[in-house]
Short mmCIF file of C-alpha atoms in Angstrom, two decimals:
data_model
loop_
_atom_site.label_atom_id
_atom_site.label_comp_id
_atom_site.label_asym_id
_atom_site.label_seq_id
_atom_site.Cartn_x
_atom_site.Cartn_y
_atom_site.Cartn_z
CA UNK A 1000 21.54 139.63 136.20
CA UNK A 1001 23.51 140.11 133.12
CA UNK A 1002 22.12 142.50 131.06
CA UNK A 1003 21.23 142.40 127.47
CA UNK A 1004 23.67 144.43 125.74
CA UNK A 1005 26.70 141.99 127.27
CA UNK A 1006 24.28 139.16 125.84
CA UNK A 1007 24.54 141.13 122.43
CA UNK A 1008 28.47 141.90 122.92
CA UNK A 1009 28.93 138.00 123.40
CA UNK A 1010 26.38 136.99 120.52
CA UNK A 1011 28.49 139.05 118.03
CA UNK A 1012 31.78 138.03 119.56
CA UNK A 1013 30.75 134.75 118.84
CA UNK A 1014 29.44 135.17 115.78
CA UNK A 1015 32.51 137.08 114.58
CA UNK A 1016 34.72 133.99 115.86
CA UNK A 1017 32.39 131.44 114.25
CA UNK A 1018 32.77 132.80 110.80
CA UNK A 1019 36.19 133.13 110.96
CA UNK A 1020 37.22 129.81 112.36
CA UNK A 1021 35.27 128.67 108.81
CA UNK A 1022 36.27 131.23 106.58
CA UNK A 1023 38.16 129.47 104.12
CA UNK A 1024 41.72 129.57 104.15
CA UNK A 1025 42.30 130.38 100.37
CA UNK A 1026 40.33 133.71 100.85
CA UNK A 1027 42.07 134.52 104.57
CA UNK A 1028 45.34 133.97 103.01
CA UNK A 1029 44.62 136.16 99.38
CA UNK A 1030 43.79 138.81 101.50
CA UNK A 1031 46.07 139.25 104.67
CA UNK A 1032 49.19 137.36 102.83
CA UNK A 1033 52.08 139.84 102.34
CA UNK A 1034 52.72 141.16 99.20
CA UNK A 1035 55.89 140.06 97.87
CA UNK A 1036 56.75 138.07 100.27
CA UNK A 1037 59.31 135.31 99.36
CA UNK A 1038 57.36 132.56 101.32
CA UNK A 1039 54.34 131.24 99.58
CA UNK A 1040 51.47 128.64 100.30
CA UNK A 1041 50.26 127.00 97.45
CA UNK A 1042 47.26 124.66 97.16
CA UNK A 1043 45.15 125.73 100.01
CA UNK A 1044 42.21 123.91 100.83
CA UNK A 1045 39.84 123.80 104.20
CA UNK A 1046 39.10 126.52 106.77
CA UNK A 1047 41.33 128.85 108.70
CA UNK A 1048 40.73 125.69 111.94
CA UNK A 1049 42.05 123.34 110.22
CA UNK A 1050 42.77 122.09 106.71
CA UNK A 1051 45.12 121.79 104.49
CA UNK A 1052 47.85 122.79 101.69
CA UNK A 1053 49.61 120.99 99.20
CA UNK A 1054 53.09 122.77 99.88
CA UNK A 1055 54.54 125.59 101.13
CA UNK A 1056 57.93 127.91 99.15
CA UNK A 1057 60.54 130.27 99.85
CA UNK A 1058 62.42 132.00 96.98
CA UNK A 1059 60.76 128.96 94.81
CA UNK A 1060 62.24 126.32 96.57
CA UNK A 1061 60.20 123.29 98.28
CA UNK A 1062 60.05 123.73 101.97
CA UNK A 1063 56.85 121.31 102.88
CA UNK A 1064 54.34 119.58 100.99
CA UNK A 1065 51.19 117.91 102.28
CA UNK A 1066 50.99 120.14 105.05
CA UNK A 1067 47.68 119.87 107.49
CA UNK A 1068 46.91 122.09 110.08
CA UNK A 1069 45.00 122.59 113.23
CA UNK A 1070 44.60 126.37 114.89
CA UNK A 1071 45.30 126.23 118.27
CA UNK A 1072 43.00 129.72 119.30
CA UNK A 1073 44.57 130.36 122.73
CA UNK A 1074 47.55 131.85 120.57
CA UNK A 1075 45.52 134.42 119.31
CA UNK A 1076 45.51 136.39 122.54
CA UNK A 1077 49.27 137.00 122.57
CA UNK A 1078 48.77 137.83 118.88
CA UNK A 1079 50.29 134.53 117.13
CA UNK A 1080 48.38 132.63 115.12
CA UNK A 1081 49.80 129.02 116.01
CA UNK A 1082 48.85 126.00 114.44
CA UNK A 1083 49.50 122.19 115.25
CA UNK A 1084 50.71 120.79 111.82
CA UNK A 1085 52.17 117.18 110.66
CA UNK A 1086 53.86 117.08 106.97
CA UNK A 1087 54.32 114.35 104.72
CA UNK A 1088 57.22 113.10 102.41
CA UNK A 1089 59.98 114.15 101.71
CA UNK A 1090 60.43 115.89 104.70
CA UNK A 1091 58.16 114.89 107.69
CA UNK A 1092 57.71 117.92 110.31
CA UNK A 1093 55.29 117.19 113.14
CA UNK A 1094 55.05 120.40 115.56
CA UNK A 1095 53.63 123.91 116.00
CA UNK A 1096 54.72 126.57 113.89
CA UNK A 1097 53.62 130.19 114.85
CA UNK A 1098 53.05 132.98 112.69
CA UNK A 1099 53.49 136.71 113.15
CA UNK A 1100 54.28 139.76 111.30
CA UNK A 1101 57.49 140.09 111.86
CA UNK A 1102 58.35 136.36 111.89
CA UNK A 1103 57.60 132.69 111.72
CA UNK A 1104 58.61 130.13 114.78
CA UNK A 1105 58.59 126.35 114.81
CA UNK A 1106 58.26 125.30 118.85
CA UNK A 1107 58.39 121.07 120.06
CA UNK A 1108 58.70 119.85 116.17
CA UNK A 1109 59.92 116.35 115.17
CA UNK A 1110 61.42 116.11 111.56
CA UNK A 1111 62.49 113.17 109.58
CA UNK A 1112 63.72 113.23 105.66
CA UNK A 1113 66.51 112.77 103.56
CA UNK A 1114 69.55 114.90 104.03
CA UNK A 1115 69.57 116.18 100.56
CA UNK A 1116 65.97 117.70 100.85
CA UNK A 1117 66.93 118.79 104.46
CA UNK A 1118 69.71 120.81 102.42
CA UNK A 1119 67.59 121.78 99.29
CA UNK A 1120 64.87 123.45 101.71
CA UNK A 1121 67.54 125.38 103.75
CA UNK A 1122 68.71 126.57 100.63
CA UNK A 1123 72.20 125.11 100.18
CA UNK A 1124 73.38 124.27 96.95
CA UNK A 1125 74.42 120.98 95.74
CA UNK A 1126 76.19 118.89 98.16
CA UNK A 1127 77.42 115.08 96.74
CA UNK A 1128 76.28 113.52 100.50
CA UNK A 1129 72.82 111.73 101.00
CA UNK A 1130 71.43 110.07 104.13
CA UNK A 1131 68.73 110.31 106.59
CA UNK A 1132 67.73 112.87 109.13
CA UNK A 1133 65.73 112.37 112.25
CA UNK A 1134 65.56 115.13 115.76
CA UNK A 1135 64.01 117.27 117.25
CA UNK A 1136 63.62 121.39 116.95
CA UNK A 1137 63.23 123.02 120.36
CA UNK A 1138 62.96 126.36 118.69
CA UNK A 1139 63.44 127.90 115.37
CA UNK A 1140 62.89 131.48 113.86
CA UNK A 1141 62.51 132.41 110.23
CA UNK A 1142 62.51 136.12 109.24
CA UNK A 1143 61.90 136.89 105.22
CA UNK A 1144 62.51 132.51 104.90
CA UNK A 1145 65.60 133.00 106.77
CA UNK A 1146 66.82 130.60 109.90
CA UNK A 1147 67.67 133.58 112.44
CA UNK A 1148 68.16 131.52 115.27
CA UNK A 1149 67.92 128.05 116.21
CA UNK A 1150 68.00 124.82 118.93
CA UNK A 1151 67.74 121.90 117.78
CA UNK A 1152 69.61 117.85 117.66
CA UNK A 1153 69.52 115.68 114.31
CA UNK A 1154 70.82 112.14 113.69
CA UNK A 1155 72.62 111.87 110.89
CA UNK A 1156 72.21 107.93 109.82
CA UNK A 1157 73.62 106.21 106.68
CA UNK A 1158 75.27 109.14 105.22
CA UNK A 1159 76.82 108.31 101.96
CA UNK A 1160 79.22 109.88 99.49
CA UNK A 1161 76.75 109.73 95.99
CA UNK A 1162 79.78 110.87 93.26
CA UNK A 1163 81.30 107.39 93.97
CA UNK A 1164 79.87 104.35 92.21
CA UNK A 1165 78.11 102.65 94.17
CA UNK A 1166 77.73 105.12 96.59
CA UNK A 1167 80.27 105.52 99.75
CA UNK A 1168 79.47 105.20 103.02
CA UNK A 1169 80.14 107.24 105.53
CA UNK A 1170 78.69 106.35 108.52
CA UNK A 1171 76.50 107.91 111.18
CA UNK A 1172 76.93 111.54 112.73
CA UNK A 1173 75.16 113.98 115.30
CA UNK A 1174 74.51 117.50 114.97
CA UNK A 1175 73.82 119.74 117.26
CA UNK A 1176 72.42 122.95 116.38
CA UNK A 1177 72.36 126.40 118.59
CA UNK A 1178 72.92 130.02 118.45
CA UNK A 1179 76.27 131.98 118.90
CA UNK A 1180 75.18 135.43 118.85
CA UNK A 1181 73.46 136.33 115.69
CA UNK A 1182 75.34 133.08 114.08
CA UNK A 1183 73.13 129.77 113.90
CA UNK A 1184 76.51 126.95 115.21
CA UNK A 1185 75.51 123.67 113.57
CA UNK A 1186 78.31 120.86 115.71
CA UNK A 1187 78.52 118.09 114.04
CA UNK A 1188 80.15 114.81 115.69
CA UNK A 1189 81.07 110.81 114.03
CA UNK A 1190 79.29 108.41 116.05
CA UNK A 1191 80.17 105.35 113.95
CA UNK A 1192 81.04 104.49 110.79
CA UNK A 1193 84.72 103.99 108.67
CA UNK A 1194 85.96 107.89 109.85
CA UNK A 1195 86.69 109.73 113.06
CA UNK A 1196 84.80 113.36 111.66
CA UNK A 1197 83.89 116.62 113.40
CA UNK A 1198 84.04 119.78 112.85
CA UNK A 1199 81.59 123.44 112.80
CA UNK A 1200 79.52 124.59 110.53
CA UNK A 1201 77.67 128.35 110.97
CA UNK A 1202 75.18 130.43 109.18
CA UNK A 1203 75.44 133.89 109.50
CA UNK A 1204 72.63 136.64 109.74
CA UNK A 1205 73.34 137.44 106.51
CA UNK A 1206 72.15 134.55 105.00
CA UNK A 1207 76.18 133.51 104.10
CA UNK A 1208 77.04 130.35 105.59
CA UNK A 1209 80.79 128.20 105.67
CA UNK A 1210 81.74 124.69 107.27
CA UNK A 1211 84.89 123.45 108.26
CA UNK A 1212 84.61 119.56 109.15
CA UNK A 1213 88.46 117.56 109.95
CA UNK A 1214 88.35 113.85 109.34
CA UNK A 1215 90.37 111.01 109.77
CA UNK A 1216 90.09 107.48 108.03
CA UNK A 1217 89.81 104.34 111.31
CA UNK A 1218 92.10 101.78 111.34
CA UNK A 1219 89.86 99.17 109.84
CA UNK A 1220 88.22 101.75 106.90
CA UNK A 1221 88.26 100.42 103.52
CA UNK A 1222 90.64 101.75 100.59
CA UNK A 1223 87.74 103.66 99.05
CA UNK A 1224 87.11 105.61 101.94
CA UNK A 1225 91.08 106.34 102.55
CA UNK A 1226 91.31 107.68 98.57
CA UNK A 1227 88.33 110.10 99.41
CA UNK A 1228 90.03 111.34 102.44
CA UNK A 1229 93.68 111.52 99.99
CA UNK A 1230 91.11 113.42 97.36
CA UNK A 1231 90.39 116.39 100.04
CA UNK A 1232 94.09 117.82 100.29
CA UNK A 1233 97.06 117.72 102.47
CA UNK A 1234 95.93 116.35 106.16
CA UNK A 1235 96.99 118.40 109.13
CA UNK A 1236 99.80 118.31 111.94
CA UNK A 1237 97.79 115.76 113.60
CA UNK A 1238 96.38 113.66 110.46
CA UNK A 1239 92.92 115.03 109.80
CA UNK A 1240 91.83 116.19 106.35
CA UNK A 1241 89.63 119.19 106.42
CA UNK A 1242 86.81 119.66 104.25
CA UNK A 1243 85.47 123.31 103.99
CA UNK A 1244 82.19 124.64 102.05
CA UNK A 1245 81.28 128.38 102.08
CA UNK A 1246 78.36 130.13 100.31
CA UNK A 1247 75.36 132.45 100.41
CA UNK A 1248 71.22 131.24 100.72
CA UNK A 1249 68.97 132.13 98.00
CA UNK A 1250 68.07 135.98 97.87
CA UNK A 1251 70.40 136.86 100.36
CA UNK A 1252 73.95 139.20 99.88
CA UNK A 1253 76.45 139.34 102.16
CA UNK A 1254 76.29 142.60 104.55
CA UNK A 1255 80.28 143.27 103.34
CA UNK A 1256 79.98 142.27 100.13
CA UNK A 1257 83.10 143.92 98.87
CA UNK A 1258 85.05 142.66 101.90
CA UNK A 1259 87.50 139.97 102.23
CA UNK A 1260 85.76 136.77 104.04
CA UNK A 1261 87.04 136.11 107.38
CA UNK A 1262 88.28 132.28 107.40
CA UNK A 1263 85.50 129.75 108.87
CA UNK A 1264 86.02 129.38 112.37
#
């Protein structure tokens, strides 16, 4: 026979999980949120089981807008709150993202959106190439808005040079995205288009980041896109012009600041 006091034990258990599956968000998240932390949800609407936000920052960038979300409760007993969310435009991130103290993880996610607000929400500045992104994230980790490590595959379609008038295309690429250590290795491959292109590009724990891609005008590529290539530099032993970047994410300083860079590798 059970015996009353469990009944009582599992009436306030209940009760307890009841009222806070309905609490609303806005008050959950005013009152557990860290203070000061860089990443911020704004426009919170609906309970802590589902609802909704209209966007979410880091540092006072954009990272997602016209976010809804579903709590998945089995999380909570290895202490993550997990929720089942799907984003809207301009970047589109079906998936689970978990949340912890220490950290927040994105698990099975599809994203789609332009390159250039792919960019703008990792933090990188300016870059003169648009174009659309579509893959998959296995895994990713953000600690203080920071990518510490990462899987993940992205198609690159359409990609186009935007300081040239009308735009320049470039052509289609793959990246493939892993972890080297405490470096995030971002390979990224031509698979059609007027240019033979590949090259690395890494982002450090740090938060600094640097790119190296070679390329190398096709036989049958237009004028235009052999004067870009020219408008890089001197090409290599074997013909390929190298375009580098290096830099440093919002809110972030390099660990040896005062040291010399080590050349991207």
């Amino acid at each position: 026979m059970i015996k009353r006091r469990h009944l009582i034990i599992v009436g306030i258990v209940a009760f307890a999980w009841t009222l806070l599956m309905h609490a609303p968000a806005a008050n959950l998240y005013g009152w557990f949120a860290p203070k000061n932390s860089p990443t911020q949800l704004v426009g919170i609407e609906g309970s802590l089981g589902e609802g909704r936000l209209a966007g979410i920052t880091s540092g006072g960038r954009p990272l997602l807008q016209a976010l809804h979300w579903r709590l998945q409760p089995l999380w909570l007993l290895l202490l993550r709150a997990s929720f089942q969310v799907d984003t809207g435009a301009p970047i589109a991130l079906r998936g689970r993202i978990g949340v912890t103290p220490l950290a927040t993880h994105v698990a099975t996610a599809h994203i789609s959106g332009s390159l250039k607000a792919l960019l703008g929400a990792a933090g990188i500045g300016y870059v003169p190439i648009d174009g659309i992104a579509d893959g998959d994230i296995d895994q990713l980790t953000l600690k203080h808005g920071i990518p510490t490590s990462a899987q993940a595959s992205l198609q690159l379609r359409g990609l186009n040079w935007t300081l040239a008038k009308p735009a320049l295309q470039l052509g289609d690429f793959r990246t493939d995205i892993s972890n080297d250590g405490d470096t995030i290795v971002a390979k990224i491959q031509s698979t059609a288009g007027p240019m033979d292109a590949q090259g690395l590009a890494h982002l450090n724990s740090d938060g600094s980041y640097d790119s190296d891609i070679r390329m190398k005008a096709k036989a049958d590529a237009d004028e235009m896109t052999q004067n870009l290539l020219h408008s890089i530099g001197q090409p290599d032993a074997q013909g390929y012009y190298h375009a580098k970047t290096r830099g440093q994410l919002p809110g972030t300083a390099p660990i040896n600041a005062g040291a010399p860079r080590p050349p991207p590798r």
